DNA sequence: CTGAAAGCGCTAACAC
DNA sequence: GTGTTAGCGCTTTCAG
């Protein structure tokens, strides 16, 4: 037998389909008596509204798209967890669109996102150009950016420049003068727009303290543990000319650097201090000092903003900046051969 | 102005809506001339079919659900990447349902999955009981299980018992006699059903070799780097009575064990051999010997199977076993104080 | 507060 | 090969 329809419920409850719809959706006024009978009937029949019919008739689908460049990287999967949980609480479905770098960028943007089956979308650390953003907005899909700049759309993110500055100043305060940076490439800007900002924050703090920053200490990696491990090993190879501290743009890279140092026989933080960003769980075992950017909360908050937007009136593209917090553990300490200051 | 409808395209191309529908979907026969005009008109108007209308009318939604207990853990996010890519290639949408452990288990199963908006679902390493599986199947949603047993539904997975056996035999062949296991809890069985199988494989191999397996060497962890690090440290603390090798049920745990060993001053593989499972990228920097279970391919293959199922006739619940392969690196070696065999 | 009825935009028989 | 038309199952004016 086919699944029960709204009409079946109406018949059983002895009311019209309109009343059933109102009673079940909570929209419009229904006498509590009618409501009770409807709910009773719906329950007995095991009725579930048809998503497609409901969406077609109402124009809304209670479905939100999440667009991201990777799902198997910590930041993205963590934000995704936050988004998924918040949407679930709100009774929304979540459609996932993974660029896989840039592999499906075109496909997602043209074939998938425009099928008008989304009430809104959140773009995680994605650099959409104005044309792409406009395309979405023109299709009637409000977009919210998380962790990346989105021209013409509201965003939430942390202040990456400030994060870079604070991490660096923490090391400077410990007496370090020779501080290297391990971050993402500029070209990675399309997916990791924060990279250059964190690097700029480091450069700014170094300059403000009158410290030199050679190109050799401005290391470009790809945000993976393994690549960072290798690059840190190269960076630290020469005992005569190596930094005493490293600021890594992510905890995974920071952890890779710690492992590299150990493999070279260097103690952390005795001979090398390392600080990361993220509060990645792996940092705990490494005793990593880091700056927590509350990735999961970013996802939760993104959904709150988006639902407000859908419900409400406030459609200005506000760029909201979320706080990030120090988590000091044991990977940072006074510079070697000093009394230190901590 | 409102978006163009099928009718607008029909008018512009000078044909009926039925022809437009056929021309655009590729179903049914349309003269190439009509097809060309339709495509032309559709393009000029920027027409995109309405997903909801199409789904309502046809009963199919080109949307597949992915149900999993976590998204921020390597195995799950990697399988998810594979599934997402394969679905994208096939032009299917992907709806994500995250249990977050068991937090949303009920909600997902009752509120979300049954809304008849899914053509099918893949359950990643999820232990659905027969009633839950039946509920889905009864709702007309074919389910495929990846990496976990699903009663009454087709599945694909590796042979975890065999993996445990092979990993252990690798260590035994290197001369090890004191081999510990770091795996998941039995109770974790609801999400990591492979845990107990890998452990059983280890026990079996040890027994077959006539080797003792004390309860102290059968360590239960939670599949995280940090927990494994801590437990391995405890396991290795006593120099007088510690294993010479560890078989960990995942690379993350194996890496945690390697770090623990180093923090205790033990060399790997000189004083301790470690082998994991997964081919997690982090294993590279650790030089981890592992068994690759090809997680991404599991996801890709799951989609292939599901689409075949949707297209075809073969509806038997086949349990397919995929191969897993050794990746020998530098974390395993001859037992300490022996000439070794390799 | 409730019912009748007109669609929402497309697909799939069924005719021609 | 192509057009006609009856829905798909629900929401939402508009009356009452």
mmCIF file of C-alpha atoms in Angstrom, chain A residues 49-254:
data_model
loop_
_atom_site.group_PDB
_atom_site.id
_atom_site.type_symbol
_atom_site.label_atom_id
_atom_site.label_comp_id
_atom_site.label_asym_id
_atom_site.label_seq_id
_atom_site.Cartn_x
_atom_site.Cartn_y
_atom_site.Cartn_z
ATOM 1 C CA UNK A 49 4.590 15.073 4.798
ATOM 2 C CA UNK A 50 6.013 14.717 1.349
ATOM 3 C CA UNK A 51 8.996 16.921 1.134
ATOM 4 C CA UNK A 52 8.758 17.505 -2.548
ATOM 5 C CA UNK A 53 5.081 18.360 -2.615
ATOM 6 C CA UNK A 54 5.499 20.652 0.335
ATOM 7 C CA UNK A 55 8.455 22.391 -1.200
ATOM 8 C CA UNK A 56 6.806 22.770 -4.559
ATOM 9 C CA UNK A 57 3.727 24.315 -3.072
ATOM 10 C CA UNK A 58 5.439 26.575 -0.581
ATOM 11 C CA UNK A 59 8.593 27.479 -2.391
ATOM 12 C CA UNK A 60 10.672 26.646 0.665
ATOM 13 C CA UNK A 61 12.528 23.416 1.151
ATOM 14 C CA UNK A 62 14.023 23.470 4.661
ATOM 15 C CA UNK A 63 17.241 22.452 3.049
ATOM 16 C CA UNK A 64 20.515 24.288 3.307
ATOM 17 C CA UNK A 65 23.587 23.699 1.194
ATOM 18 C CA UNK A 66 27.099 23.517 2.562
ATOM 19 C CA UNK A 67 29.814 24.234 0.056
ATOM 20 C CA UNK A 68 33.429 23.523 0.883
ATOM 21 C CA UNK A 69 36.707 22.706 -0.828
ATOM 22 C CA UNK A 70 37.555 19.625 1.273
ATOM 23 C CA UNK A 71 35.782 17.470 3.768
ATOM 24 C CA UNK A 72 38.693 15.378 4.942
ATOM 25 C CA UNK A 73 40.587 18.237 6.543
ATOM 26 C CA UNK A 74 40.148 19.094 10.150
ATOM 27 C CA UNK A 75 38.938 22.670 9.905
ATOM 28 C CA UNK A 76 36.341 21.863 7.296
ATOM 29 C CA UNK A 77 35.001 18.695 8.840
ATOM 30 C CA UNK A 78 34.824 20.385 12.224
ATOM 31 C CA UNK A 79 32.897 23.389 10.963
ATOM 32 C CA UNK A 80 30.716 20.934 9.066
ATOM 33 C CA UNK A 81 29.940 19.065 12.267
ATOM 34 C CA UNK A 82 28.814 22.304 13.843
ATOM 35 C CA UNK A 83 26.668 23.228 10.880
ATOM 36 C CA UNK A 84 25.165 19.754 10.671
ATOM 37 C CA UNK A 85 24.249 19.698 14.352
ATOM 38 C CA UNK A 86 22.670 23.127 14.299
ATOM 39 C CA UNK A 87 20.659 22.348 11.187
ATOM 40 C CA UNK A 88 19.458 19.115 12.673
ATOM 41 C CA UNK A 89 18.233 20.940 15.751
ATOM 42 C CA UNK A 90 16.379 23.352 13.514
ATOM 43 C CA UNK A 91 14.846 20.569 11.481
ATOM 44 C CA UNK A 92 16.675 21.474 8.306
ATOM 45 C CA UNK A 93 18.225 19.115 5.843
ATOM 46 C CA UNK A 94 21.796 19.582 4.713
ATOM 47 C CA UNK A 95 23.048 19.131 1.177
ATOM 48 C CA UNK A 96 26.772 18.739 0.849
ATOM 49 C CA UNK A 97 28.752 20.127 -2.070
ATOM 50 C CA UNK A 98 32.434 19.325 -2.106
ATOM 51 C CA UNK A 99 34.700 21.125 -4.551
ATOM 52 C CA UNK A 100 37.578 18.698 -3.972
ATOM 53 C CA UNK A 101 40.002 21.515 -4.390
ATOM 54 C CA UNK A 102 38.779 23.055 -7.617
ATOM 55 C CA UNK A 103 37.859 19.827 -9.332
ATOM 56 C CA UNK A 104 34.110 20.239 -9.055
ATOM 57 C CA UNK A 105 34.011 23.986 -8.615
ATOM 58 C CA UNK A 106 32.262 24.680 -11.909
ATOM 59 C CA UNK A 107 29.982 21.694 -11.645
ATOM 60 C CA UNK A 108 28.811 22.560 -8.187
ATOM 61 C CA UNK A 109 28.270 26.191 -8.953
ATOM 62 C CA UNK A 110 26.408 25.730 -12.202
ATOM 63 C CA UNK A 111 24.827 22.292 -12.131
ATOM 64 C CA UNK A 112 23.964 21.861 -8.513
ATOM 65 C CA UNK A 113 23.544 25.053 -6.623
ATOM 66 C CA UNK A 114 21.162 26.692 -9.046
ATOM 67 C CA UNK A 115 18.500 24.023 -9.085
ATOM 68 C CA UNK A 116 16.512 26.085 -6.662
ATOM 69 C CA UNK A 117 16.214 23.398 -4.107
ATOM 70 C CA UNK A 118 18.137 25.224 -1.415
ATOM 71 C CA UNK A 119 16.818 27.857 0.964
ATOM 72 C CA UNK A 120 20.316 29.122 1.563
ATOM 73 C CA UNK A 121 23.951 28.074 1.511
ATOM 74 C CA UNK A 122 26.990 28.372 3.721
ATOM 75 C CA UNK A 123 30.364 28.537 2.061
ATOM 76 C CA UNK A 124 33.203 27.317 4.237
ATOM 77 C CA UNK A 125 36.490 29.076 3.665
ATOM 78 C CA UNK A 126 35.755 29.460 0.023
ATOM 79 C CA UNK A 127 36.859 32.298 -2.103
ATOM 80 C CA UNK A 128 33.968 32.933 -4.437
ATOM 81 C CA UNK A 129 34.522 35.774 -6.804
ATOM 82 C CA UNK A 130 31.891 38.499 -6.984
ATOM 83 C CA UNK A 131 30.414 37.006 -10.142
ATOM 84 C CA UNK A 132 29.967 33.630 -8.504
ATOM 85 C CA UNK A 133 28.440 35.150 -5.413
ATOM 86 C CA UNK A 134 26.092 37.228 -7.521
ATOM 87 C CA UNK A 135 25.074 34.183 -9.468
ATOM 88 C CA UNK A 136 23.929 32.543 -6.276
ATOM 89 C CA UNK A 137 22.239 35.573 -4.859
ATOM 90 C CA UNK A 138 20.517 36.164 -8.170
ATOM 91 C CA UNK A 139 19.192 32.628 -8.010
ATOM 92 C CA UNK A 140 17.603 33.608 -4.748
ATOM 93 C CA UNK A 141 19.997 31.686 -2.555
ATOM 94 C CA UNK A 142 21.308 33.701 0.380
ATOM 95 C CA UNK A 143 24.919 32.779 1.069
ATOM 96 C CA UNK A 144 26.887 33.101 4.267
ATOM 97 C CA UNK A 145 30.662 32.801 4.280
ATOM 98 C CA UNK A 146 32.557 31.157 7.125
ATOM 99 C CA UNK A 147 36.264 31.727 7.542
ATOM 100 C CA UNK A 148 36.744 33.458 4.235
ATOM 101 C CA UNK A 149 35.930 36.704 2.504
ATOM 102 C CA UNK A 150 32.837 36.729 0.372
ATOM 103 C CA UNK A 151 32.163 39.902 -1.502
ATOM 104 C CA UNK A 152 28.609 41.068 -1.174
ATOM 105 C CA UNK A 153 27.538 38.384 1.271
ATOM 106 C CA UNK A 154 27.555 38.252 5.045
ATOM 107 C CA UNK A 155 30.456 36.414 6.657
ATOM 108 C CA UNK A 156 31.768 35.247 9.960
ATOM 109 C CA UNK A 157 35.418 34.620 10.671
ATOM 110 C CA UNK A 158 38.181 35.241 13.104
ATOM 111 C CA UNK A 159 40.700 38.040 12.737
ATOM 112 C CA UNK A 160 43.520 36.106 11.142
ATOM 113 C CA UNK A 161 45.899 39.000 11.056
ATOM 114 C CA UNK A 162 45.404 39.477 14.760
ATOM 115 C CA UNK A 163 45.886 35.757 15.392
ATOM 116 C CA UNK A 164 49.214 35.884 13.581
ATOM 117 C CA UNK A 165 50.244 38.923 15.531
ATOM 118 C CA UNK A 166 49.292 37.493 18.921
ATOM 119 C CA UNK A 167 50.983 34.148 18.301
ATOM 120 C CA UNK A 168 54.159 35.917 17.269
ATOM 121 C CA UNK A 169 54.071 38.329 20.194
ATOM 122 C CA UNK A 170 53.697 35.387 22.570
ATOM 123 C CA UNK A 171 56.990 34.055 21.254
ATOM 124 C CA UNK A 172 58.647 37.455 21.317
ATOM 125 C CA UNK A 173 57.563 37.897 24.923
ATOM 126 C CA UNK A 174 59.329 34.641 25.718
ATOM 127 C CA UNK A 175 62.529 36.188 24.448
ATOM 128 C CA UNK A 176 62.575 34.701 20.968
ATOM 129 C CA UNK A 177 64.129 36.750 18.195
ATOM 130 C CA UNK A 178 64.558 34.137 15.521
ATOM 131 C CA UNK A 179 60.980 33.214 14.685
ATOM 132 C CA UNK A 180 59.963 31.387 11.524
ATOM 133 C CA UNK A 181 56.517 31.009 10.041
ATOM 134 C CA UNK A 182 55.007 27.888 8.531
ATOM 135 C CA UNK A 183 51.864 28.783 6.620
ATOM 136 C CA UNK A 184 49.872 28.347 3.479
ATOM 137 C CA UNK A 185 50.700 29.606 0.035
ATOM 138 C CA UNK A 186 49.377 32.839 -1.285
ATOM 139 C CA UNK A 187 47.880 30.933 -4.158
ATOM 140 C CA UNK A 188 46.133 28.823 -1.627
ATOM 141 C CA UNK A 189 44.221 32.004 -1.128
ATOM 142 C CA UNK A 190 41.337 30.615 -3.062
ATOM 143 C CA UNK A 191 40.691 28.098 -0.336
ATOM 144 C CA UNK A 192 42.633 29.311 2.632
ATOM 145 C CA UNK A 193 42.258 33.031 2.484
ATOM 146 C CA UNK A 194 43.372 33.253 6.068
ATOM 147 C CA UNK A 195 46.833 32.040 5.228
ATOM 148 C CA UNK A 196 48.202 35.269 3.979
ATOM 149 C CA UNK A 197 46.585 37.193 6.806
ATOM 150 C CA UNK A 198 48.216 35.040 9.457
ATOM 151 C CA UNK A 199 51.501 35.424 7.683
ATOM 152 C CA UNK A 200 51.001 39.162 7.499
ATOM 153 C CA UNK A 201 50.268 39.229 11.210
ATOM 154 C CA UNK A 202 53.569 37.476 11.863
ATOM 155 C CA UNK A 203 55.448 39.866 9.594
ATOM 156 C CA UNK A 204 53.801 42.836 11.259
ATOM 157 C CA UNK A 205 54.655 41.699 14.765
ATOM 158 C CA UNK A 206 58.247 40.977 13.769
ATOM 159 C CA UNK A 207 58.611 44.360 12.148
ATOM 160 C CA UNK A 208 57.064 46.096 15.143
ATOM 161 C CA UNK A 209 59.650 44.431 17.363
ATOM 162 C CA UNK A 210 62.432 45.378 14.990
ATOM 163 C CA UNK A 211 63.178 41.760 14.158
ATOM 164 C CA UNK A 212 64.473 40.436 10.887
ATOM 165 C CA UNK A 213 62.418 38.109 8.738
ATOM 166 C CA UNK A 214 64.428 36.372 6.073
ATOM 167 C CA UNK A 215 62.663 34.659 3.197
ATOM 168 C CA UNK A 216 64.071 31.353 4.395
ATOM 169 C CA UNK A 217 61.980 31.651 7.538
ATOM 170 C CA UNK A 218 58.778 32.365 5.712
ATOM 171 C CA UNK A 219 57.959 28.783 4.821
ATOM 172 C CA UNK A 220 55.128 27.751 2.575
ATOM 173 C CA UNK A 221 53.396 24.443 3.238
ATOM 174 C CA UNK A 222 50.019 22.948 2.367
ATOM 175 C CA UNK A 223 48.397 22.615 5.776
ATOM 176 C CA UNK A 224 49.145 18.906 6.068
ATOM 177 C CA UNK A 225 51.060 17.247 8.859
ATOM 178 C CA UNK A 226 53.385 15.418 6.552
ATOM 179 C CA UNK A 227 54.355 18.318 4.353
ATOM 180 C CA UNK A 228 54.938 20.531 7.365
ATOM 181 C CA UNK A 229 57.077 17.804 8.928
ATOM 182 C CA UNK A 230 59.307 17.710 5.897
ATOM 183 C CA UNK A 231 59.607 21.466 5.522
ATOM 184 C CA UNK A 232 60.278 21.964 9.195
ATOM 185 C CA UNK A 233 63.012 19.371 8.997
ATOM 186 C CA UNK A 234 64.671 21.329 6.215
ATOM 187 C CA UNK A 235 64.211 24.549 8.073
ATOM 188 C CA UNK A 236 65.822 23.190 11.211
ATOM 189 C CA UNK A 237 68.611 21.216 9.594
ATOM 190 C CA UNK A 238 71.397 23.768 9.975
ATOM 191 C CA UNK A 239 72.315 24.186 13.658
ATOM 192 C CA UNK A 240 74.226 27.376 12.902
ATOM 193 C CA UNK A 241 71.326 29.190 11.390
ATOM 194 C CA UNK A 242 68.023 27.970 12.612
ATOM 195 C CA UNK A 243 65.090 29.678 14.290
ATOM 196 C CA UNK A 244 64.409 29.186 17.982
ATOM 197 C CA UNK A 245 60.674 29.324 17.450
ATOM 198 C CA UNK A 246 58.076 28.513 14.821
ATOM 199 C CA UNK A 247 54.624 29.936 14.418
ATOM 200 C CA UNK A 248 52.549 27.522 12.331
ATOM 201 C CA UNK A 249 49.266 28.569 10.782
ATOM 202 C CA UNK A 250 47.586 25.345 11.903
ATOM 203 C CA UNK A 251 48.027 22.773 14.631
ATOM 204 C CA UNK A 252 48.560 19.974 12.171
ATOM 205 C CA UNK A 253 51.521 21.823 10.725
ATOM 206 C CA UNK A 254 52.706 22.745 14.201
#
